[in-house]
mmCIF file of C-alpha atoms in Angstrom:
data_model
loop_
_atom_site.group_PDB
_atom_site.id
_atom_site.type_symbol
_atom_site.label_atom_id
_atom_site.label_comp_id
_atom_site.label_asym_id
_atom_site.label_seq_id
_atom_site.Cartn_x
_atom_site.Cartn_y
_atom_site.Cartn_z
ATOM 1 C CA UNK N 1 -34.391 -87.023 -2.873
ATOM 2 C CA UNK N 2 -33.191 -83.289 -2.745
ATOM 3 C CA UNK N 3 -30.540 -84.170 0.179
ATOM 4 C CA UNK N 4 -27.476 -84.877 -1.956
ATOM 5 C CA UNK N 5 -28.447 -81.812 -4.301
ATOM 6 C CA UNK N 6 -27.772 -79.232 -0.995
ATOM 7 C CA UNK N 7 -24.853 -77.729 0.787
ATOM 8 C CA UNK N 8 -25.413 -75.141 1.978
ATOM 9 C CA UNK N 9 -28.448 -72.937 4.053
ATOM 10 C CA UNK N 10 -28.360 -70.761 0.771
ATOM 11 C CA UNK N 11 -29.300 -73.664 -1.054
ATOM 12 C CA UNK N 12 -31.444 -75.168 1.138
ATOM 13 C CA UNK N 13 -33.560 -71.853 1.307
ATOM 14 C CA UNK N 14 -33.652 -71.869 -2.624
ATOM 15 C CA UNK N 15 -35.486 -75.282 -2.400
ATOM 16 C CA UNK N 16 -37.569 -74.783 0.409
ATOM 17 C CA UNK N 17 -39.330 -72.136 -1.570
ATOM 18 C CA UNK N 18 -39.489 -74.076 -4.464
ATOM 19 C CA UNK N 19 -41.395 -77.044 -2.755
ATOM 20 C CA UNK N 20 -43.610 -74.421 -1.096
ATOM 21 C CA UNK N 21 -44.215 -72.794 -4.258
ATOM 22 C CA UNK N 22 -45.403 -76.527 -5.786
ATOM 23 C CA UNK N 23 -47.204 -77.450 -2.592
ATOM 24 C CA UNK N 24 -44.639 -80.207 -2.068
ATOM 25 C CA UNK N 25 -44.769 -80.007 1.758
ATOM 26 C CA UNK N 26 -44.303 -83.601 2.572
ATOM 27 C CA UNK N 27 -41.043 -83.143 1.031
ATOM 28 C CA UNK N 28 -40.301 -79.858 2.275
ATOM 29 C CA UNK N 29 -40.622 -81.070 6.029
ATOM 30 C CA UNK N 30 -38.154 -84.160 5.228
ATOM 31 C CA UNK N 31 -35.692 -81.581 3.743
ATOM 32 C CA UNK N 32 -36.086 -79.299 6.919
ATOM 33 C CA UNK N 33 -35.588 -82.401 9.469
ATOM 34 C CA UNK N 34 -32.417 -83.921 7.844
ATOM 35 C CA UNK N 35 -31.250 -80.045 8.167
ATOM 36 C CA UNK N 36 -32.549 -79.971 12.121
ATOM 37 C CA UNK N 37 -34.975 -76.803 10.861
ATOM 38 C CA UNK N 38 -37.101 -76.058 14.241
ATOM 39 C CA UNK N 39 -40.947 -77.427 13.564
ATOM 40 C CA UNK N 40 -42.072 -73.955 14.104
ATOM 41 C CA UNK N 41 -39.284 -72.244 11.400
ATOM 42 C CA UNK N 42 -40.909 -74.880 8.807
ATOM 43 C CA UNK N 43 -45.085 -74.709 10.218
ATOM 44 C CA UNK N 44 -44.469 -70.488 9.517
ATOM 45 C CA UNK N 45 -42.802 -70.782 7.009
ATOM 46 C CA UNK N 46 -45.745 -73.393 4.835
ATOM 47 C CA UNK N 47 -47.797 -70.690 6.308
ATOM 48 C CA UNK N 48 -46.109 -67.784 5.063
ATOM 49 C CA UNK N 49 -45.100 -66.126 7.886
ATOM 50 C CA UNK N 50 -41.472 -66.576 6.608
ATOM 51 C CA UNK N 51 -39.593 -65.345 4.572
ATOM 52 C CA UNK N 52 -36.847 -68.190 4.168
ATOM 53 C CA UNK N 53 -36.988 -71.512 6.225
ATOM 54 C CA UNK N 54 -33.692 -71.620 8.138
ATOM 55 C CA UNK N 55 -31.662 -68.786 9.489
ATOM 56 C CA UNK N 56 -28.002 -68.255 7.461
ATOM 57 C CA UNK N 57 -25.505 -68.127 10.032
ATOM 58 C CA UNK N 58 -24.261 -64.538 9.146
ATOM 59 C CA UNK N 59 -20.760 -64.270 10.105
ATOM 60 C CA UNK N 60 -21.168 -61.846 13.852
ATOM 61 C CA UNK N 61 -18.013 -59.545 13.257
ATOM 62 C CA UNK N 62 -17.499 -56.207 13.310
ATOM 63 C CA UNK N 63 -18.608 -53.887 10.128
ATOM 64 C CA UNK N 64 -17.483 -50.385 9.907
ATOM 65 C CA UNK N 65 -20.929 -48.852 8.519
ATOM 66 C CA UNK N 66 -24.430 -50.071 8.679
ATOM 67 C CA UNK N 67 -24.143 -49.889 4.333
ATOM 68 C CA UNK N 68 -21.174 -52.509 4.814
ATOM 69 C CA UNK N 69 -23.288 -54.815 6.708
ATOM 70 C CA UNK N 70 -26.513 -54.603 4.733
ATOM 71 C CA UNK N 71 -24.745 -55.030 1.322
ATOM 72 C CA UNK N 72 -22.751 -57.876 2.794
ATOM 73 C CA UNK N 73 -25.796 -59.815 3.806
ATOM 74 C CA UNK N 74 -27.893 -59.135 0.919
ATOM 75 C CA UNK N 75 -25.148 -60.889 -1.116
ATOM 76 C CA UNK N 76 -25.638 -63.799 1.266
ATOM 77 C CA UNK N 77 -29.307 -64.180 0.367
ATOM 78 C CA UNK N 78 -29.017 -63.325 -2.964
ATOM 79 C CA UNK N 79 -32.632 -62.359 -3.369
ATOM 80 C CA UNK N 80 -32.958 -59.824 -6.441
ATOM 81 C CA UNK N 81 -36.749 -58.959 -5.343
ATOM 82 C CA UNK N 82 -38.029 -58.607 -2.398
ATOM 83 C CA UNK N 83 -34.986 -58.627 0.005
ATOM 84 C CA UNK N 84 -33.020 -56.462 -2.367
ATOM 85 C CA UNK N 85 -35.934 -54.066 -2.783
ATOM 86 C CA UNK N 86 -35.526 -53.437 1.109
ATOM 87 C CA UNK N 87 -32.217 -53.531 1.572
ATOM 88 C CA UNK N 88 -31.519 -50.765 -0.917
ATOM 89 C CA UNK N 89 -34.050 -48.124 0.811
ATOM 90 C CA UNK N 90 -32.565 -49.139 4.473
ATOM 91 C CA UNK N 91 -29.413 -48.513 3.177
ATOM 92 C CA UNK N 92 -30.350 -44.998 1.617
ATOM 93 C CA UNK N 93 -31.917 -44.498 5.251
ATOM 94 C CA UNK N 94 -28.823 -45.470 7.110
ATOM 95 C CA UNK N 95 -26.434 -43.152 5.392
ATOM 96 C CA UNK N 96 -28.796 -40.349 5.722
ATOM 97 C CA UNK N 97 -29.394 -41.195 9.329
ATOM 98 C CA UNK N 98 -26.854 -42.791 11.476
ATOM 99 C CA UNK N 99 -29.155 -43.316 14.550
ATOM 100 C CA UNK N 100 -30.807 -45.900 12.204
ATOM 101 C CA UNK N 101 -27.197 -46.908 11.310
ATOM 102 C CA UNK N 102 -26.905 -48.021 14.999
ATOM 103 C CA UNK N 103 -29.500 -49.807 15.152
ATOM 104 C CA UNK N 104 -28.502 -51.626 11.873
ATOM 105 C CA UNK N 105 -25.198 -52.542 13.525
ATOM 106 C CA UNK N 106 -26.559 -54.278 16.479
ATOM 107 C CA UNK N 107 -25.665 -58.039 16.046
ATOM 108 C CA UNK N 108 -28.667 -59.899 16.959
ATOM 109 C CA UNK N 109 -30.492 -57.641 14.087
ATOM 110 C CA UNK N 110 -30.199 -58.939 10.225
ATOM 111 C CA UNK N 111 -31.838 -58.508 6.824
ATOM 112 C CA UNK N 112 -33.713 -62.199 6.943
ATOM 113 C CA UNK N 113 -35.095 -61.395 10.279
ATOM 114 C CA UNK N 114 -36.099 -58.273 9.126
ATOM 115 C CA UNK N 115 -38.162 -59.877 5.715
ATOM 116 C CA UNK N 116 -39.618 -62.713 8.572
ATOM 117 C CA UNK N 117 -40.875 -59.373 10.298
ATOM 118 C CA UNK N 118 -42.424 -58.012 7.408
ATOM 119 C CA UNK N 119 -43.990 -61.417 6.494
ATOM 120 C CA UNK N 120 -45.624 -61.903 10.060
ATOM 121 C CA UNK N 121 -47.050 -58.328 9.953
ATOM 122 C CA UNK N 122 -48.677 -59.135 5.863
ATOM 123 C CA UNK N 123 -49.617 -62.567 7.413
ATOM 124 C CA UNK N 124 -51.480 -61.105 10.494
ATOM 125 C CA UNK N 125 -53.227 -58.960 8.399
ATOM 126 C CA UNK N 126 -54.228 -61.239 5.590
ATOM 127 C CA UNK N 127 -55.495 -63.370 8.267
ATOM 128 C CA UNK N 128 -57.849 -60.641 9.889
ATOM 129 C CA UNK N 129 -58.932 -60.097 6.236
ATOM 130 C CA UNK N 130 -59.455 -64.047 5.981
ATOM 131 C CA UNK N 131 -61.609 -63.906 9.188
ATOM 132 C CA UNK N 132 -64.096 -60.917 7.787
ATOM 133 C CA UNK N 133 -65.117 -62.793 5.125
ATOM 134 C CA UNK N 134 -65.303 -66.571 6.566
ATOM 135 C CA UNK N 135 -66.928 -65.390 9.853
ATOM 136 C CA UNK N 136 -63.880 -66.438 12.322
ATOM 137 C CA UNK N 137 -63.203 -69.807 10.422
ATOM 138 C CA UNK N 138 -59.516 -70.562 10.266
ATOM 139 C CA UNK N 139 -57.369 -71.803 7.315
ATOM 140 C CA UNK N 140 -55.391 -74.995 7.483
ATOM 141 C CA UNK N 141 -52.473 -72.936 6.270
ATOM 142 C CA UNK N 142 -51.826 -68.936 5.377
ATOM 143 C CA UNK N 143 -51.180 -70.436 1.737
ATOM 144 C CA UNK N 144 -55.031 -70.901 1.525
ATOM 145 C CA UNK N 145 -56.328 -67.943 2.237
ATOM 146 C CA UNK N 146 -57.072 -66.737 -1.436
ATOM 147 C CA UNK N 147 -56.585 -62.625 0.356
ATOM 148 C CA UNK N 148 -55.421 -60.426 -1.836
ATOM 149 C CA UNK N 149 -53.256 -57.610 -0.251
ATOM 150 C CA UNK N 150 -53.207 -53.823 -1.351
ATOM 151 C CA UNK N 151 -49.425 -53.183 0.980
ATOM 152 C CA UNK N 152 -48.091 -50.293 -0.048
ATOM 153 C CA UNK N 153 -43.983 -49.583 -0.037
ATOM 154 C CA UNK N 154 -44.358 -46.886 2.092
ATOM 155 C CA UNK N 155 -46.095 -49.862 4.545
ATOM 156 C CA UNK N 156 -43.185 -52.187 4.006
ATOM 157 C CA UNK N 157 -40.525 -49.982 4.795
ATOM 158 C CA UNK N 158 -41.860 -48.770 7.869
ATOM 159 C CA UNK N 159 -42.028 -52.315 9.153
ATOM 160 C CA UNK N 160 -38.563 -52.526 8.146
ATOM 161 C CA UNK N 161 -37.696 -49.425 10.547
ATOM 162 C CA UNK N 162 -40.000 -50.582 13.165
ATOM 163 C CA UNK N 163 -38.098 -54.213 13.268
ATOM 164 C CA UNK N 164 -34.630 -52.316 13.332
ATOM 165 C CA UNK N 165 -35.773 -50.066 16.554
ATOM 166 C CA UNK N 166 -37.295 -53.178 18.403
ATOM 167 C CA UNK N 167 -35.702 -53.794 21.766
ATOM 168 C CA UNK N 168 -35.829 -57.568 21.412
ATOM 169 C CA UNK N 169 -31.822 -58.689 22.085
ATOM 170 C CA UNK N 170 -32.892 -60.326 25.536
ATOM 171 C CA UNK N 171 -36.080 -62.021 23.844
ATOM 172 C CA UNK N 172 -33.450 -63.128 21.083
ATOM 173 C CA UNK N 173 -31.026 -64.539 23.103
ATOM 174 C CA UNK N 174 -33.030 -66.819 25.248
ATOM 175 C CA UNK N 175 -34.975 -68.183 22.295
ATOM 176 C CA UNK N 176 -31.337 -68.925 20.659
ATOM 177 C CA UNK N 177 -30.594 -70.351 23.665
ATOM 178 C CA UNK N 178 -34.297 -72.289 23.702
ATOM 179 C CA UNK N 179 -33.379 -73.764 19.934
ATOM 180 C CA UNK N 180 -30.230 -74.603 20.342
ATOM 181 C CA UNK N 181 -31.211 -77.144 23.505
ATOM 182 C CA UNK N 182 -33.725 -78.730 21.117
ATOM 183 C CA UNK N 183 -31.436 -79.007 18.504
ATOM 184 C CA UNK N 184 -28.724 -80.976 20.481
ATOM 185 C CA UNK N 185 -31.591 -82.948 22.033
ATOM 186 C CA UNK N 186 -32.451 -83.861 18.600
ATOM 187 C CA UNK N 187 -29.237 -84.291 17.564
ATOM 188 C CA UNK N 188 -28.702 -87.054 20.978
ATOM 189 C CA UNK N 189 -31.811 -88.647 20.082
ATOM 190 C CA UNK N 190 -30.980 -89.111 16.229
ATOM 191 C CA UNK N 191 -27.282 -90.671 17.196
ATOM 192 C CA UNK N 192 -29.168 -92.688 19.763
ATOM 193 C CA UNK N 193 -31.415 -94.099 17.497
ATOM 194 C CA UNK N 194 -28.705 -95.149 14.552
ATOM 195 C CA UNK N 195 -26.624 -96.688 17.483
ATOM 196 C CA UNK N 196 -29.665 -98.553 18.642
ATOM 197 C CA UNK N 197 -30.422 -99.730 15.445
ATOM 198 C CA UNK N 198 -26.799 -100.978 14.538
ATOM 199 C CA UNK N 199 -26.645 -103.015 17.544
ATOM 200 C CA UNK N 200 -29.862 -104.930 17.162
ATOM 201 C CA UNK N 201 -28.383 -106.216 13.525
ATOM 202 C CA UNK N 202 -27.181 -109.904 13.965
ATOM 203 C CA UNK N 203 -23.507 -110.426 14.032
ATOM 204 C CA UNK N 204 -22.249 -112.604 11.098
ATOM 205 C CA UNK N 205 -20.866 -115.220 12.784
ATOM 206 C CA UNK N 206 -17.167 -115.701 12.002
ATOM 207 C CA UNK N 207 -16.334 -118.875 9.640
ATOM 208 C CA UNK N 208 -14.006 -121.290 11.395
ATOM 209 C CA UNK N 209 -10.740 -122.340 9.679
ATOM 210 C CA UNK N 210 -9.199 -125.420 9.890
ATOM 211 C CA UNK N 211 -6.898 -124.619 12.462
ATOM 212 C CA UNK N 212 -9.513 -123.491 14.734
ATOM 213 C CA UNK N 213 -12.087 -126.572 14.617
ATOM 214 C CA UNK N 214 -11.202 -128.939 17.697
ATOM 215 C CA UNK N 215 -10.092 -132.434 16.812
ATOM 216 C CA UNK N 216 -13.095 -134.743 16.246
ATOM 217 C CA UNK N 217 -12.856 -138.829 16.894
ATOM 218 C CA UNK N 218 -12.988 -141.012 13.798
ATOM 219 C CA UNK N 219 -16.199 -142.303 12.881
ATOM 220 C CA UNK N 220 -16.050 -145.603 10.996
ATOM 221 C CA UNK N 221 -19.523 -144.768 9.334
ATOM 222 C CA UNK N 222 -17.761 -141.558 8.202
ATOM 223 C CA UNK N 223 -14.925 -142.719 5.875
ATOM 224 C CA UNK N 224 -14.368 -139.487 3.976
ATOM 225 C CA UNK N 225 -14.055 -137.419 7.118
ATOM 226 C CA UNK N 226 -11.365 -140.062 8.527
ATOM 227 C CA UNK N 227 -9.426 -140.352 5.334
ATOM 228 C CA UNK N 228 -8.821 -136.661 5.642
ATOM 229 C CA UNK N 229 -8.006 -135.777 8.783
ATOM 230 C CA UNK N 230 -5.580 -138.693 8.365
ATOM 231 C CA UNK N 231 -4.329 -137.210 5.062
ATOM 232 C CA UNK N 232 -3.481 -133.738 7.246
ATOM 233 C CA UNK N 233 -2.069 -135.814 10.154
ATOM 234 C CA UNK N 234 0.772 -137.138 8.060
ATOM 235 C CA UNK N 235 1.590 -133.784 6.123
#
């Protein structure tokens, strides 16, 4: 229903949340298949460990400052709360220290991975916090655990910084590499199936003309059929 209204990841992101927000997951995982979202991207991110549902395929080019590349890619998301909250105190931290800058620079590392970071460490923690009070019993999702938080900014940030100093480009790069074979596997098996299901349609059989249908032999109890074909013979 929501294909034809989305064209981009932006977009598709803006929706995502919106059928999360109204509990519209049947519809949610439809919308993340037709876009080939991985099954874990869309199981976190019903569960809220997530910030947005698919990765935005920031452009990987060269930025002269770590204040370039954080402004350009919060005007990608174009998230005026939480992400932009963030975003403005890593860039204050960046220009006053450039060792952070570095780290900001490194092309594996964005902004969206950095709010999924944040959201896994809330998540893990609203889940211990679940666990306390339901003796171990687990949730069917994160988005029924009824926990309220007390996070502080101070908290938030410092997940922020601890995401950017990760060493993780090796553990990055292999699960890219680990998604993108199940995407083209999906991909083969989706192109396999429309092909399969083209060819077991029924061929419309082509309609003879009159030049094509062989010469029958008169029948005398067929006077209409002999009276024509001897019209056409004398034409």
């Amino acid at each position: 229903m929501f294909e034809t209204m989305i064209h981009s990841t932006e977009e598709l992101n803006a929706m995502a949340v919106h059928l999360r927000s109204s509990e519209n997951f049947s519809e949610l995982k439809l919308l993340a298949s037709e876009w080939l979202v991985p099954e874990e991207y869309v199981q976190d991110f019903i569960a809220g460990k997530r910030a947005q549902l698919a990765e935005i395929p920031f452009e990987e080019r060269e930025y002269d400052s770590a204040v370039e590349k954080l402004r350009a890619e919060m005007w990608l998301i174009k998230d005026q709360m939480f992400t932009d909250i963030v975003s403005k105190y890593l860039i204050r931290k960046a220009e006053d220290n450039p060792v952070f800058g570095m780290q900001v620079l490194q092309k594996h590392k964005t902004i969206q991975k950095c709010m999924n970071y944040i959201m896994e460490q809330a998540y893990e923690i609203a889940k211990k916090e679940h666990e306390k009070k339901t003796s171990g019993k687990q949730p069917a999702t994160g988005r029924n655990q009824n926990v309220a938080l007390g996070i502080s900014e101070l908290q938030v940030y410092q997940w922020a910084e601890d995401y950017y100093a990760l060493d993780d480009a090796k553990k990055e790069a292999e699960e890219r590499a680990k998604e993108q074979k199940k995407r083209v596997s999906k991909q083969k098996k989706s192109i396999q199936r429309k092909t399969q299901s083209s060819s077991s349609e029924k061929p419309i059989s082509a309609v003879p003309t009159k030049n094509t249908v062989p010469p029958k032999k008169k029948q005398p109890e067929n006077i209409q059929l002999s009276l024509f074909d001897m019209t056409n013979s004398d034409s």
